Amino acid sequence: MLSHPVPDAPIALTTDASDYAVGLTTTPSSTRTVEARVFDSVHSLSHPGQKASQRLVSSKYVWHGLKKDVREWAAGCMECQRAKIHRHVKAPLAVFEVPERRFDHVNVDIVGPLPPSRGFTHLLTMVDRTTRWPEAVPLASTTTADVARAFIDTWVSRFGTPSDLSSDRGSQFTSELWAEVARALGVRLHHTTAFHPQANGLCERFHRSMKAALRASLKDDSWTDRLPWVLLGLRTAPKEDLQSSSAELVFGQALRVPGDFIPEPTTPWVVSSQRPALLNKANAFKPVPTSQHGLPRAWIPTDLSTAQYVFIRHNAHRSPLKPPYDGPFRVMETGDKTFIVDVGGKPERITVDRLKPAHQALDQPVVLATAPRRGRHRPSDQAGCRKLQQTVFCCYLACAKTVSFIYYLFTQILDHLVYL
């Protein structure tokens, strides 16, 4: 039997805690809820980290396995996982397969909006992966029909239909019309994951050089006048990895540009005699794989590959107090570079760089998040109808007051005329 530590207490509770007793025995489950409430009361104030939570709880409370419980609960706090960024996931860069033919694999993208110039506000850019030959077509609108027409009129008419076409997940490149055009041309479409411009790095690097050249040479907003000269300079500029320019790989010789001082010597030669040499030289050309400058240090959490639930980093513009992560969401399929995640009942392929494993507390079930809202906020139909009704009613009152005033003024004039 146990004795009460305070003999003078008005109430004493005595129980037998042995395994052979028939009375009430204490179980750890009754104190488990109390411990969790203690942790919630301390941790919910400022949501500190694991070590800080351990110090705060241990300074006021004591129980067996305190540090372990606090560490697990702090790691499983969904609010902390959704709001804190400890370290961004960086997967190692993958390598594109080198195409064997020129103009066989093309990357496309859209630049804009730009300052209006002759009615154009966007650019459709196209880059060949083998020769790095760039094309940029001004666009007045970015509808799928206009983009497809510009691609056919510019690229297909000059270099033929490519076998593969890579692009981001813009609405123009994921529409049914774009898929129908690609199916009619016999082109395989490849889409990058959302918020991952590295997958379309060939176009992004070309955009950087083109914009820098336009900014350096422009004196006003007439960028359409300078665009042909900028493209000529980029096409004739030698590239270190290719050891030549894009124009030399396309035409077999350097293009003549304004300002050439010494022309290349021209010697008479017979086409029939030089044809075998030209074919051998062309067949000896091997495409150069893309180079990687300044490789970032790769880091992937060890438990990401086995995680059942993940958080998705919100890379779009957000308010300062909005959590940077959305989730948790259920993982449907894992991979080296991408995961297929169930986002609001819809499977989406997401790059590993935007994912973070979701840790689950032992005593708390995982509550899946709803799909994040995409696009700009638009008022609901009911709110819009209510606002429209209020506007119409205000206009009706204003018109009624105006008509009443005109009627009153008209009656006063008639009375005055009758009096005269």
CSV table of C-alpha atoms in Angstrom, one decimal, residues 162-345:
chain,number,residue,atom,x,y,z
A,162,PRO,CA,10.9,18.6,-85.7
A,163,SER,CA,10.5,15.3,-84.1
A,164,ASP,CA,10.3,16.6,-80.5
A,165,LEU,CA,9.1,19.9,-79.2
A,166,SER,CA,9.8,21.0,-75.6
A,167,SER,CA,7.9,23.8,-73.8
A,168,ASP,CA,6.6,24.9,-70.4
A,169,ARG,CA,3.1,24.3,-69.2
A,170,GLY,CA,1.7,27.6,-70.6
A,171,SER,CA,-2.0,27.5,-71.6
A,172,GLN,CA,-1.0,27.8,-75.2
A,173,PHE,CA,1.2,24.7,-75.1
A,174,THR,CA,-1.2,22.5,-73.1
A,175,SER,CA,-4.4,23.3,-75.1
A,176,GLU,CA,-6.2,20.8,-77.3
A,177,LEU,CA,-5.5,22.9,-80.4
A,178,TRP,CA,-1.8,22.8,-79.9
A,179,ALA,CA,-2.0,19.0,-79.4
A,180,GLU,CA,-4.0,18.7,-82.6
A,181,VAL,CA,-1.4,20.7,-84.5
A,182,ALA,CA,1.4,18.6,-83.1
A,183,ARG,CA,-0.4,15.4,-84.0
A,184,ALA,CA,-1.0,16.6,-87.6
A,185,LEU,CA,2.7,17.5,-88.0
A,186,GLY,CA,3.9,14.3,-86.3
A,187,VAL,CA,5.7,16.1,-83.4
A,188,ARG,CA,6.1,14.6,-79.9
A,189,LEU,CA,5.3,17.2,-77.2
A,190,HIS,CA,7.3,17.4,-74.0
A,191,HIS,CA,6.1,19.7,-71.1
A,192,THR,CA,8.2,20.8,-68.2
A,193,THR,CA,6.9,20.7,-64.6
A,194,ALA,CA,5.3,23.8,-63.2
A,195,PHE,CA,7.7,26.5,-61.7
A,196,HIS,CA,10.8,24.7,-63.0
A,197,PRO,CA,12.4,26.9,-65.7
A,198,GLN,CA,15.6,24.9,-65.5
A,199,ALA,CA,13.9,22.2,-67.6
A,200,ASN,CA,13.6,24.7,-70.5
A,201,GLY,CA,17.0,26.3,-69.8
A,202,LEU,CA,18.0,26.6,-73.5
A,203,CYS,CA,15.2,29.1,-74.1
A,204,GLU,CA,15.7,30.8,-70.8
A,205,ARG,CA,19.4,31.4,-71.5
A,206,PHE,CA,18.5,32.8,-75.0
A,207,HIS,CA,16.0,35.1,-73.4
A,208,ARG,CA,18.6,36.5,-71.0
A,209,SER,CA,21.0,37.3,-73.9
A,210,MET,CA,18.3,38.7,-76.1
A,211,LYS,CA,16.8,41.0,-73.4
A,212,ALA,CA,20.3,42.2,-72.4
A,213,ALA,CA,21.1,43.1,-76.0
A,214,LEU,CA,17.7,44.9,-76.5
A,215,ARG,CA,18.2,46.9,-73.3
A,216,ALA,CA,21.7,47.9,-74.3
A,217,SER,CA,20.7,49.1,-77.8
A,218,LEU,CA,17.3,50.6,-77.2
A,219,LYS,CA,16.6,54.3,-76.8
A,220,ASP,CA,12.9,54.0,-76.8
A,221,ASP,CA,10.3,51.2,-76.8
A,222,SER,CA,10.6,50.3,-80.5
A,223,TRP,CA,12.1,46.9,-79.8
A,224,THR,CA,10.7,45.5,-83.0
A,225,ASP,CA,13.1,47.6,-85.0
A,226,ARG,CA,16.1,46.4,-83.2
A,227,LEU,CA,15.1,42.7,-82.9
A,228,PRO,CA,16.4,41.6,-86.4
A,229,TRP,CA,19.8,43.1,-85.7
A,230,VAL,CA,20.0,41.5,-82.2
A,231,LEU,CA,19.1,38.1,-83.7
A,232,LEU,CA,21.8,38.5,-86.3
A,233,GLY,CA,24.4,39.3,-83.7
A,234,LEU,CA,23.3,36.3,-81.5
A,235,ARG,CA,23.3,33.9,-84.5
A,236,THR,CA,26.8,35.0,-85.6
A,237,ALA,CA,28.4,35.1,-82.1
A,238,PRO,CA,30.8,32.2,-81.5
A,239,LYS,CA,29.9,29.8,-78.7
A,240,GLU,CA,32.5,28.3,-76.5
A,241,ASP,CA,31.0,24.8,-76.2
A,242,LEU,CA,30.2,24.6,-80.0
A,243,GLN,CA,33.6,26.1,-81.0
A,244,SER,CA,31.6,28.0,-83.7
A,245,SER,CA,28.5,30.1,-84.2
A,246,SER,CA,25.0,28.9,-84.8
A,247,ALA,CA,25.1,30.4,-88.3
A,248,GLU,CA,28.2,28.3,-89.2
A,249,LEU,CA,26.5,25.1,-88.1
A,250,VAL,CA,23.4,25.9,-90.1
A,251,PHE,CA,24.9,27.3,-93.4
A,252,GLY,CA,28.4,25.9,-93.3
A,253,GLN,CA,30.1,29.3,-93.3
A,254,ALA,CA,30.1,32.5,-91.3
A,255,LEU,CA,27.5,35.1,-92.3
A,256,ARG,CA,28.6,38.5,-93.5
A,257,VAL,CA,27.6,41.2,-91.1
A,258,PRO,CA,27.7,45.0,-91.4
A,259,GLY,CA,31.2,46.2,-90.7
A,260,ASP,CA,33.2,43.3,-92.1
A,261,PHE,CA,36.6,44.8,-93.2
A,262,ILE,CA,38.3,41.9,-94.9
A,263,PRO,CA,36.1,39.7,-97.0
A,264,GLU,CA,36.8,36.0,-97.2
A,265,PRO,CA,38.8,34.9,-100.2
A,266,THR,CA,36.8,33.3,-102.9
A,267,THR,CA,38.3,30.6,-105.1
A,268,PRO,CA,36.6,28.9,-108.0
A,269,TRP,CA,35.7,25.3,-107.4
A,270,VAL,CA,33.5,22.7,-109.0
A,271,VAL,CA,30.4,21.6,-107.1
A,272,SER,CA,30.6,18.0,-108.4
A,273,SER,CA,34.2,17.6,-107.2
A,274,GLN,CA,33.6,19.1,-103.8
A,275,ARG,CA,30.4,17.2,-103.0
A,276,PRO,CA,32.0,14.1,-101.4
A,277,ALA,CA,34.3,16.3,-99.2
A,278,LEU,CA,31.3,18.3,-98.1
A,279,LEU,CA,29.3,15.2,-97.3
A,280,ASN,CA,32.2,13.7,-95.3
A,281,LYS,CA,32.6,16.9,-93.4
A,282,ALA,CA,28.9,17.2,-92.6
A,283,ASN,CA,28.7,13.5,-91.5
A,284,ALA,CA,31.7,14.0,-89.2
A,285,PHE,CA,29.8,16.7,-87.3
A,286,LYS,CA,28.7,15.6,-83.9
A,287,PRO,CA,26.2,17.5,-81.8
A,288,VAL,CA,27.7,18.9,-78.6
A,289,PRO,CA,25.8,18.2,-75.3
A,290,THR,CA,24.6,21.2,-73.3
A,291,SER,CA,27.1,22.5,-70.8
A,292,GLN,CA,26.3,23.0,-67.1
A,293,HIS,CA,27.8,26.1,-65.5
A,294,GLY,CA,28.0,26.4,-61.7
A,295,LEU,CA,26.4,23.2,-60.7
A,296,PRO,CA,24.4,23.7,-57.4
A,297,ARG,CA,25.0,21.3,-54.6
A,298,ALA,CA,22.3,18.7,-54.6
A,299,TRP,CA,20.4,17.9,-51.5
A,300,ILE,CA,17.4,15.6,-51.1
A,301,PRO,CA,15.9,14.6,-47.7
A,302,THR,CA,16.6,10.9,-47.0
A,303,ASP,CA,12.9,10.3,-46.1
A,304,LEU,CA,11.5,12.0,-49.2
A,305,SER,CA,11.6,8.9,-51.4
A,306,THR,CA,9.5,6.9,-48.8
A,307,ALA,CA,7.2,9.8,-47.7
A,308,GLN,CA,3.5,9.0,-48.1
A,309,TYR,CA,2.5,12.7,-47.8
A,310,VAL,CA,4.3,15.8,-49.0
A,311,PHE,CA,4.1,19.6,-48.9
A,312,ILE,CA,4.3,21.6,-52.2
A,313,ARG,CA,6.2,24.9,-52.2
A,314,HIS,CA,4.2,27.8,-53.5
A,315,ASN,CA,6.5,29.5,-55.9
A,316,ALA,CA,4.1,32.1,-57.3
A,317,HIS,CA,3.7,35.5,-55.8
A,318,ARG,CA,2.2,35.4,-52.3
A,319,SER,CA,1.5,37.8,-49.5
A,320,PRO,CA,4.1,38.2,-46.8
A,321,LEU,CA,2.2,36.3,-44.2
A,322,LYS,CA,1.0,33.5,-46.5
A,323,PRO,CA,2.6,30.1,-45.7
A,324,PRO,CA,5.2,29.1,-48.4
A,325,TYR,CA,4.0,25.5,-48.5
A,326,ASP,CA,0.6,24.0,-49.4
A,327,GLY,CA,-0.5,20.6,-48.1
A,328,PRO,CA,-0.2,17.9,-47.1
A,329,PHE,CA,-1.0,15.9,-50.2
A,330,ARG,CA,-0.9,12.2,-50.8
A,331,VAL,CA,2.0,10.8,-52.9
A,332,MET,CA,0.8,8.5,-55.8
A,333,GLU,CA,4.1,7.8,-57.5
A,334,THR,CA,7.7,8.6,-56.8
A,335,GLY,CA,10.7,9.2,-59.2
A,336,ASP,CA,14.2,10.6,-59.3
A,337,LYS,CA,13.2,14.0,-60.6
A,338,THR,CA,9.4,14.2,-60.3
A,339,PHE,CA,6.6,12.9,-58.1
A,340,ILE,CA,3.0,12.3,-59.0
A,341,VAL,CA,0.9,13.9,-56.2
A,342,ASP,CA,-2.8,13.8,-55.6
A,343,VAL,CA,-3.7,17.5,-55.5
A,344,GLY,CA,-7.4,17.9,-54.8
A,345,GLY,CA,-8.3,14.6,-56.4
